[in-house]
Amino acid sequence: MTSRPAPIRLVVGLGNPGPRYAETRHNAGFWFVDALARDHGARFRPENRFDGEAARLTLPEGDAWLLKPMSFMNKSGLPVRKCADFYRIAPEEILVVHDELDLEPGVVRLKHGGGHGGHNGLRDLHRHLGGPAYCRLRVGIGHPGERDQVVPFVLDRPDRDAARAIGEALDHAAREIPALLAGRWDEAVRHLHGRGSG
């Protein structure tokens, strides 16, 4: 997609609910929105009307909702759509944060549109949002090397070095949220994509 995204009004972290999954690679999206909420004094509360936990992020550059779907990764789409419908947020105003096998730990990339790449959470989002018009923050977690190892890999914890690299990348990405809320997409891309490789 070539059009410039709109200012972001909803930041969705993808993951799986419950302590069993809390520290697994597949929960990188949850890690990001949890850190955003913590850093800016926002508090997640259960929202039964869209099967998720939501928090209000208020910054000088603008306001946005933070959302963690509580429906498990492969059913993330409906909670996101319900939340977006309730607050009248267009797909182009949504940033989805997810783990990315094709990027090494420590690398983060912004993307607008495109395919789901086999990611079950994105696949369901495509279905419920009517396509790929939403924006993404791809959080590198690395690849196990073999396709049949992907599921156990994403549902396992990263080792200490990878966890540190992912955490630093998330911190770096969080500093670009004000720009994204203000609609300064090109600025955020320049800052993030100029860091690391991938």
mmCIF file of C-alpha atoms in Angstrom:
data_model
loop_
_atom_site.group_PDB
_atom_site.id
_atom_site.type_symbol
_atom_site.label_atom_id
_atom_site.label_comp_id
_atom_site.label_asym_id
_atom_site.label_seq_id
_atom_site.Cartn_x
_atom_site.Cartn_y
_atom_site.Cartn_z
ATOM 1 C CA MET A 1 0.000 0.000 0.000
ATOM 2 C CA THR A 2 1.355 3.415 -0.923
ATOM 3 C CA SER A 3 -0.926 5.836 0.932
ATOM 4 C CA ARG A 4 0.385 7.380 4.124
ATOM 5 C CA PRO A 5 -1.352 6.021 7.234
ATOM 6 C CA ALA A 6 -3.606 8.231 9.325
ATOM 7 C CA PRO A 7 -2.745 9.239 12.909
ATOM 8 C CA ILE A 8 -2.964 6.143 15.107
ATOM 9 C CA ARG A 9 -5.934 5.956 17.477
ATOM 10 C CA LEU A 10 -5.770 2.287 18.548
ATOM 11 C CA VAL A 11 -2.652 0.286 19.444
ATOM 12 C CA VAL A 12 -3.327 -3.457 19.592
ATOM 13 C CA GLY A 13 -0.859 -5.834 21.214
ATOM 14 C CA LEU A 14 -1.260 -9.419 20.057
ATOM 15 C CA GLY A 15 -0.657 -12.315 22.427
ATOM 16 C CA ASN A 16 -2.246 -15.123 24.376
ATOM 17 C CA PRO A 17 -3.873 -14.527 27.771
ATOM 18 C CA GLY A 18 -2.870 -16.241 30.990
ATOM 19 C CA PRO A 19 0.351 -16.928 32.926
ATOM 20 C CA ARG A 20 1.229 -19.953 30.763
ATOM 21 C CA TYR A 21 1.979 -17.636 27.834
ATOM 22 C CA ALA A 22 3.009 -14.411 29.550
ATOM 23 C CA GLU A 23 6.755 -14.701 28.867
ATOM 24 C CA THR A 24 6.595 -16.459 25.490
ATOM 25 C CA ARG A 25 7.781 -14.945 22.205
ATOM 26 C CA HIS A 26 4.257 -14.904 20.775
ATOM 27 C CA ASN A 27 3.335 -12.335 23.435
ATOM 28 C CA ALA A 28 5.672 -9.604 22.221
ATOM 29 C CA GLY A 29 2.634 -7.462 21.368
ATOM 30 C CA PHE A 30 1.324 -7.736 24.918
ATOM 31 C CA TRP A 31 4.776 -6.788 26.242
ATOM 32 C CA PHE A 32 4.741 -3.623 24.154
ATOM 33 C CA VAL A 33 1.335 -2.277 25.160
ATOM 34 C CA ASP A 34 1.923 -3.250 28.795
ATOM 35 C CA ALA A 35 5.131 -1.200 28.768
ATOM 36 C CA LEU A 36 3.367 1.738 27.091
ATOM 37 C CA ALA A 37 0.640 1.700 29.716
ATOM 38 C CA ARG A 38 3.160 1.481 32.539
ATOM 39 C CA ASP A 39 5.352 4.274 31.188
ATOM 40 C CA HIS A 40 2.443 6.669 30.672
ATOM 41 C CA GLY A 41 0.306 5.894 33.717
ATOM 42 C CA ALA A 42 -2.472 4.130 31.815
ATOM 43 C CA ARG A 43 -4.307 1.208 33.391
ATOM 44 C CA PHE A 44 -5.763 -1.806 31.620
ATOM 45 C CA ARG A 45 -9.302 -2.795 32.539
ATOM 46 C CA PRO A 46 -11.418 -5.726 31.318
ATOM 47 C CA GLU A 47 -13.839 -4.797 28.528
ATOM 48 C CA ASN A 48 -16.335 -7.618 28.131
ATOM 49 C CA ARG A 49 -18.076 -5.916 25.224
ATOM 50 C CA PHE A 50 -15.086 -6.665 23.033
ATOM 51 C CA ASP A 51 -13.417 -9.541 24.898
ATOM 52 C CA GLY A 52 -10.251 -7.713 25.765
ATOM 53 C CA GLU A 53 -8.428 -5.454 28.164
ATOM 54 C CA ALA A 54 -8.239 -1.776 27.236
ATOM 55 C CA ALA A 55 -6.434 1.306 28.509
ATOM 56 C CA ARG A 56 -6.572 4.977 27.520
ATOM 57 C CA LEU A 57 -3.248 6.485 26.471
ATOM 58 C CA THR A 58 -3.127 10.281 26.714
ATOM 59 C CA LEU A 59 -0.127 12.108 25.271
ATOM 60 C CA PRO A 60 0.434 15.720 24.159
ATOM 61 C CA GLU A 61 0.458 14.498 20.550
ATOM 62 C CA GLY A 62 -2.946 12.854 20.871
ATOM 63 C CA ASP A 63 -4.959 10.133 22.570
ATOM 64 C CA ALA A 64 -5.219 6.462 21.691
ATOM 65 C CA TRP A 65 -6.683 3.272 23.055
ATOM 66 C CA LEU A 66 -4.472 0.327 23.961
ATOM 67 C CA LEU A 67 -6.021 -3.116 23.507
ATOM 68 C CA LYS A 68 -5.046 -6.666 24.434
ATOM 69 C CA PRO A 69 -7.474 -9.204 22.932
ATOM 70 C CA MET A 70 -8.236 -11.938 25.453
ATOM 71 C CA SER A 71 -9.515 -14.413 22.856
ATOM 72 C CA PHE A 72 -6.167 -16.103 22.060
ATOM 73 C CA MET A 73 -3.968 -15.266 19.107
ATOM 74 C CA ASN A 74 -5.842 -17.032 16.313
ATOM 75 C CA LYS A 75 -9.108 -15.274 17.267
ATOM 76 C CA SER A 76 -7.749 -11.757 17.710
ATOM 77 C CA GLY A 77 -9.730 -10.214 14.868
ATOM 78 C CA LEU A 78 -13.192 -9.997 16.387
ATOM 79 C CA PRO A 79 -12.153 -8.176 19.597
ATOM 80 C CA VAL A 80 -10.207 -5.669 17.506
ATOM 81 C CA ARG A 81 -13.120 -5.089 15.169
ATOM 82 C CA LYS A 82 -15.579 -4.698 18.048
ATOM 83 C CA CYS A 83 -13.289 -2.196 19.776
ATOM 84 C CA ALA A 84 -12.718 -0.260 16.557
ATOM 85 C CA ASP A 85 -16.441 -0.210 15.793
ATOM 86 C CA PHE A 86 -17.315 0.969 19.300
ATOM 87 C CA TYR A 87 -14.866 3.890 19.187
ATOM 88 C CA ARG A 88 -15.399 4.543 15.453
ATOM 89 C CA ILE A 89 -11.791 3.887 14.532
ATOM 90 C CA ALA A 90 -10.915 3.081 10.918
ATOM 91 C CA PRO A 91 -8.499 0.230 10.057
ATOM 92 C CA GLU A 92 -5.980 2.822 8.822
ATOM 93 C CA GLU A 93 -5.912 4.268 12.360
ATOM 94 C CA ILE A 94 -4.973 0.935 13.981
ATOM 95 C CA LEU A 95 -1.422 -0.144 14.825
ATOM 96 C CA VAL A 96 -1.081 -3.889 15.487
ATOM 97 C CA VAL A 97 2.039 -4.978 17.382
ATOM 98 C CA HIS A 98 3.089 -8.590 16.820
ATOM 99 C CA ASP A 99 6.007 -11.015 16.913
ATOM 100 C CA GLU A 100 7.862 -11.481 13.615
ATOM 101 C CA LEU A 101 9.826 -14.640 12.768
ATOM 102 C CA ASP A 102 11.524 -13.031 9.759
ATOM 103 C CA LEU A 103 13.314 -10.400 11.857
ATOM 104 C CA GLU A 104 16.099 -11.022 14.338
ATOM 105 C CA PRO A 105 15.660 -10.137 18.027
ATOM 106 C CA GLY A 106 16.437 -6.456 18.456
ATOM 107 C CA VAL A 107 14.928 -5.431 15.114
ATOM 108 C CA VAL A 108 11.548 -3.682 14.813
ATOM 109 C CA ARG A 109 9.875 -2.522 11.620
ATOM 110 C CA LEU A 110 6.765 -0.522 10.784
ATOM 111 C CA LYS A 111 4.592 -1.708 7.915
ATOM 112 C CA HIS A 112 1.366 -0.532 6.319
ATOM 113 C CA GLY A 113 -0.719 -3.198 4.605
ATOM 114 C CA GLY A 114 0.575 -6.385 3.024
ATOM 115 C CA GLY A 115 -0.052 -10.074 3.577
ATOM 116 C CA HIS A 116 -0.337 -11.918 6.880
ATOM 117 C CA GLY A 117 2.734 -14.096 6.227
ATOM 118 C CA GLY A 118 1.142 -17.097 7.892
ATOM 119 C CA HIS A 119 0.770 -15.305 11.243
ATOM 120 C CA ASN A 120 -2.490 -16.595 12.730
ATOM 121 C CA GLY A 121 -3.312 -13.378 14.553
ATOM 122 C CA LEU A 122 -2.863 -11.288 11.410
ATOM 123 C CA ARG A 123 -4.801 -13.797 9.345
ATOM 124 C CA ASP A 124 -7.814 -13.361 11.640
ATOM 125 C CA LEU A 125 -7.424 -9.585 11.633
ATOM 126 C CA HIS A 126 -7.490 -9.568 7.829
ATOM 127 C CA ARG A 127 -10.762 -11.485 7.971
ATOM 128 C CA HIS A 128 -12.516 -9.265 10.499
ATOM 129 C CA LEU A 129 -11.157 -5.895 9.328
ATOM 130 C CA GLY A 130 -11.896 -6.604 5.678
ATOM 131 C CA GLY A 131 -8.285 -6.689 4.527
ATOM 132 C CA PRO A 132 -4.781 -5.425 5.374
ATOM 133 C CA ALA A 133 -5.411 -1.672 5.636
ATOM 134 C CA TYR A 134 -4.187 -1.486 9.245
ATOM 135 C CA CYS A 135 -0.608 -0.654 10.282
ATOM 136 C CA ARG A 136 1.824 -2.971 12.008
ATOM 137 C CA LEU A 137 4.806 -2.879 14.291
ATOM 138 C CA ARG A 138 6.741 -6.064 13.575
ATOM 139 C CA VAL A 139 8.841 -7.180 16.559
ATOM 140 C CA GLY A 140 11.702 -9.484 15.617
ATOM 141 C CA ILE A 141 11.965 -12.723 17.587
ATOM 142 C CA GLY A 142 14.158 -14.725 15.199
ATOM 143 C CA HIS A 143 13.394 -18.064 13.529
ATOM 144 C CA PRO A 144 14.091 -21.588 14.829
ATOM 145 C CA GLY A 145 15.447 -22.598 11.417
ATOM 146 C CA GLU A 146 12.976 -25.398 10.711
ATOM 147 C CA ARG A 147 9.342 -24.849 9.779
ATOM 148 C CA ASP A 148 8.074 -27.674 11.992
ATOM 149 C CA GLN A 149 9.699 -25.993 15.005
ATOM 150 C CA VAL A 150 7.875 -22.670 14.623
ATOM 151 C CA VAL A 151 4.923 -23.421 16.929
ATOM 152 C CA PRO A 152 6.994 -24.643 19.900
ATOM 153 C CA PHE A 153 9.453 -21.808 19.268
ATOM 154 C CA VAL A 154 6.898 -18.980 19.448
ATOM 155 C CA LEU A 155 5.266 -20.585 22.492
ATOM 156 C CA ASP A 156 8.570 -20.777 24.365
ATOM 157 C CA ARG A 157 10.520 -18.104 26.225
ATOM 158 C CA PRO A 158 13.440 -16.344 24.522
ATOM 159 C CA ASP A 159 16.845 -16.891 26.048
ATOM 160 C CA ARG A 160 18.412 -14.130 28.117
ATOM 161 C CA ASP A 161 20.270 -12.414 25.264
ATOM 162 C CA ALA A 162 17.271 -12.482 22.935
ATOM 163 C CA ALA A 163 14.956 -11.240 25.693
ATOM 164 C CA ARG A 164 17.291 -8.318 26.338
ATOM 165 C CA ALA A 165 17.485 -7.466 22.627
ATOM 166 C CA ILE A 166 13.698 -7.637 22.233
ATOM 167 C CA GLY A 167 13.181 -5.489 25.312
ATOM 168 C CA GLU A 168 15.570 -2.818 24.038
ATOM 169 C CA ALA A 169 13.848 -2.838 20.638
ATOM 170 C CA LEU A 170 10.447 -2.407 22.269
ATOM 171 C CA ASP A 171 11.759 0.521 24.304
ATOM 172 C CA HIS A 172 13.078 2.107 21.126
ATOM 173 C CA ALA A 173 9.782 1.577 19.311
ATOM 174 C CA ALA A 174 7.800 3.016 22.222
ATOM 175 C CA ARG A 175 9.607 6.326 21.759
ATOM 176 C CA GLU A 176 8.010 6.608 18.303
ATOM 177 C CA ILE A 177 4.421 6.283 19.533
ATOM 178 C CA PRO A 178 4.017 10.068 19.972
ATOM 179 C CA ALA A 179 4.999 10.564 16.322
ATOM 180 C CA LEU A 180 2.534 7.905 15.196
ATOM 181 C CA LEU A 181 -0.295 9.459 17.218
ATOM 182 C CA ALA A 182 0.509 12.777 15.567
ATOM 183 C CA GLY A 183 0.488 11.235 12.086
ATOM 184 C CA ARG A 184 4.248 11.563 11.540
ATOM 185 C CA TRP A 185 4.610 8.096 10.002
ATOM 186 C CA ASP A 186 7.672 8.901 7.886
ATOM 187 C CA GLU A 187 9.539 10.221 10.901
ATOM 188 C CA ALA A 188 8.816 7.091 12.932
ATOM 189 C CA VAL A 189 9.866 4.841 10.046
ATOM 190 C CA ARG A 190 13.103 6.765 9.579
ATOM 191 C CA HIS A 191 14.031 6.478 13.245
ATOM 192 C CA LEU A 192 13.116 2.804 13.625
ATOM 193 C CA HIS A 193 14.417 1.518 10.325
ATOM 194 C CA GLY A 194 17.695 3.358 10.732
ATOM 195 C CA ARG A 195 18.426 1.220 13.788
ATOM 196 C CA GLY A 196 19.864 -2.277 13.414
ATOM 197 C CA SER A 197 19.427 -4.375 10.303
ATOM 198 C CA GLY A 198 16.813 -6.653 8.804
#
